[in-house]
Amino acid sequence: MQVGPQPVNIRRAQTIDPLTTFRLPISATRLFSVTSRSVVPRTGSSATGSGTVVLDGAEANITVNLTFSGLSANATVAHIHAPAPPGTNAPVIIPFTDFPTSTSGTYTHTFAVTPTQVQQLRDGLCYFNIHTSNFGGGEIRG
């Protein structure tokens, strides 16, 4: 029996607490939750979402797969923000093009990323935000 820290398979999907930002190792898939609990300041919305982010082996692209439901109004914009530790806000670094303008839906898109953005993803300094007309600063985040 091994004592102490155990090796981790970084290629296996891991669930991320919705109150934290996500960390992304090389060639990894991450699961995430999107709720109003993570928005700063909190919105109290009952909307939820979940999805994955996949960083390719060349570290040149990420693929975002997102499902959301229960928004209080149609989504107006969505994007990735960074750099920000949990509980703080940051500027947009990756806008989600062609995001559905609905209260529920799915979204899949691949984006080119810079080395700086890859490092921010690895360091857990990124978060997703879905905005609505009722919550211009973001209704849910994860």
XYZ file of C-alpha atoms in Angstrom:
142
model
C 0.000 0.000 0.000
C 1.297 3.437 -0.996
C 1.403 6.199 1.621
C 1.332 9.897 0.760
C 0.209 11.683 -2.409
C -1.035 9.446 -5.199
C -0.300 10.069 -8.898
C -3.156 11.634 -10.849
C -4.142 10.768 -14.419
C -4.499 14.264 -15.928
C -6.291 12.893 -18.991
C -9.289 11.711 -16.961
C -12.239 14.111 -16.616
C -12.588 15.665 -13.183
C -15.521 17.504 -11.645
C -14.875 21.087 -10.592
C -16.646 22.692 -7.636
C -18.998 25.402 -9.006
C -17.596 27.913 -6.508
C -14.119 27.642 -7.967
C -12.620 28.422 -11.311
C -11.377 25.518 -13.397
C -7.811 24.243 -13.788
C -6.859 22.638 -17.071
C -3.785 20.432 -17.562
C -2.372 19.594 -20.999
C -4.690 17.529 -23.267
C -7.363 17.439 -20.621
C -11.115 17.419 -20.368
C -12.749 19.223 -17.453
C -16.345 19.068 -16.319
C -17.850 22.180 -14.773
C -21.075 23.497 -13.265
C -22.498 26.941 -13.932
C -24.744 28.481 -11.247
C -25.683 31.824 -9.741
C -23.705 30.925 -6.575
C -20.465 31.751 -8.389
C -21.511 35.150 -9.799
C -19.940 38.176 -8.095
C -22.185 39.604 -6.756
C -24.589 36.660 -6.527
C -27.775 36.913 -8.566
C -30.048 34.424 -6.782
C -31.063 32.947 -10.151
C -32.219 29.332 -10.198
C -30.648 28.792 -13.650
C -28.038 26.062 -13.972
C -25.623 24.703 -16.511
C -22.842 22.227 -17.024
C -20.303 21.378 -19.624
C -16.794 20.467 -20.613
C -13.680 22.265 -21.791
C -11.110 20.294 -23.765
C -7.600 21.593 -24.419
C -6.029 19.934 -27.459
C -2.608 18.278 -27.314
C -1.015 21.057 -29.352
C -2.250 23.596 -26.769
C -3.627 25.683 -29.627
C -7.404 25.202 -29.189
C -10.073 24.573 -26.602
C -13.460 23.059 -27.327
C -16.326 24.262 -25.141
C -19.474 22.140 -24.721
C -22.104 23.845 -22.556
C -25.705 23.084 -21.607
C -27.780 25.628 -19.670
C -31.387 25.990 -18.533
C -33.703 28.165 -16.506
C -32.306 31.604 -17.317
C -34.638 34.427 -16.259
C -34.474 35.913 -19.789
C -32.843 35.013 -23.086
C -29.051 34.860 -23.008
C -27.520 38.007 -24.477
C -23.814 37.050 -24.437
C -21.536 34.420 -22.936
C -17.783 34.170 -22.670
C -14.693 33.153 -20.717
C -13.194 35.700 -18.329
C -9.641 35.758 -16.911
C -7.469 36.157 -14.952
C -9.435 35.943 -11.715
C -9.126 33.812 -8.601
C -12.445 32.507 -7.183
C -14.705 35.270 -5.883
C -13.346 38.024 -8.122
C -14.218 39.358 -11.568
C -12.030 39.685 -14.668
C -12.273 40.946 -18.261
C -13.501 38.820 -21.160
C -10.732 36.864 -22.904
C -12.805 34.588 -25.186
C -16.251 35.691 -26.417
C -18.604 32.829 -27.332
C -19.581 33.462 -30.951
C -23.083 32.431 -32.081
C -24.232 31.723 -28.512
C -27.968 30.809 -28.418
C -30.280 33.676 -27.427
C -32.639 31.530 -25.358
C -33.359 30.660 -21.727
C -32.168 27.069 -22.219
C -29.897 25.479 -24.762
C -26.636 23.885 -25.739
C -23.475 25.328 -27.191
C -20.380 23.768 -28.751
C -17.529 25.693 -30.295
C -13.757 25.413 -30.727
C -11.598 28.465 -30.054
C -7.953 29.238 -30.718
C -6.086 30.071 -27.509
C -2.843 31.856 -26.782
C -0.081 30.498 -24.531
C -1.112 33.080 -21.911
C -4.721 31.852 -22.010
C -3.566 28.232 -21.720
C -1.551 29.151 -18.626
C -4.553 30.995 -17.140
C -6.672 27.884 -17.749
C -4.052 25.681 -16.084
C -3.767 28.053 -13.140
C -7.518 28.035 -12.495
C -7.912 31.723 -13.289
C -10.753 31.441 -15.844
C -14.529 31.286 -15.539
C -17.553 31.126 -17.813
C -20.336 33.669 -17.610
C -23.777 33.731 -19.273
C -25.421 37.169 -19.332
C -29.122 38.053 -19.745
C -31.036 41.318 -19.978
C -32.065 40.822 -16.321
C -28.458 40.308 -15.203
C -26.154 42.406 -17.370
C -23.152 41.456 -15.241
C -23.902 37.755 -15.702
C -26.713 35.509 -14.480
C -24.711 32.310 -13.989
C -21.016 31.537 -13.805
C -18.773 28.531 -13.445
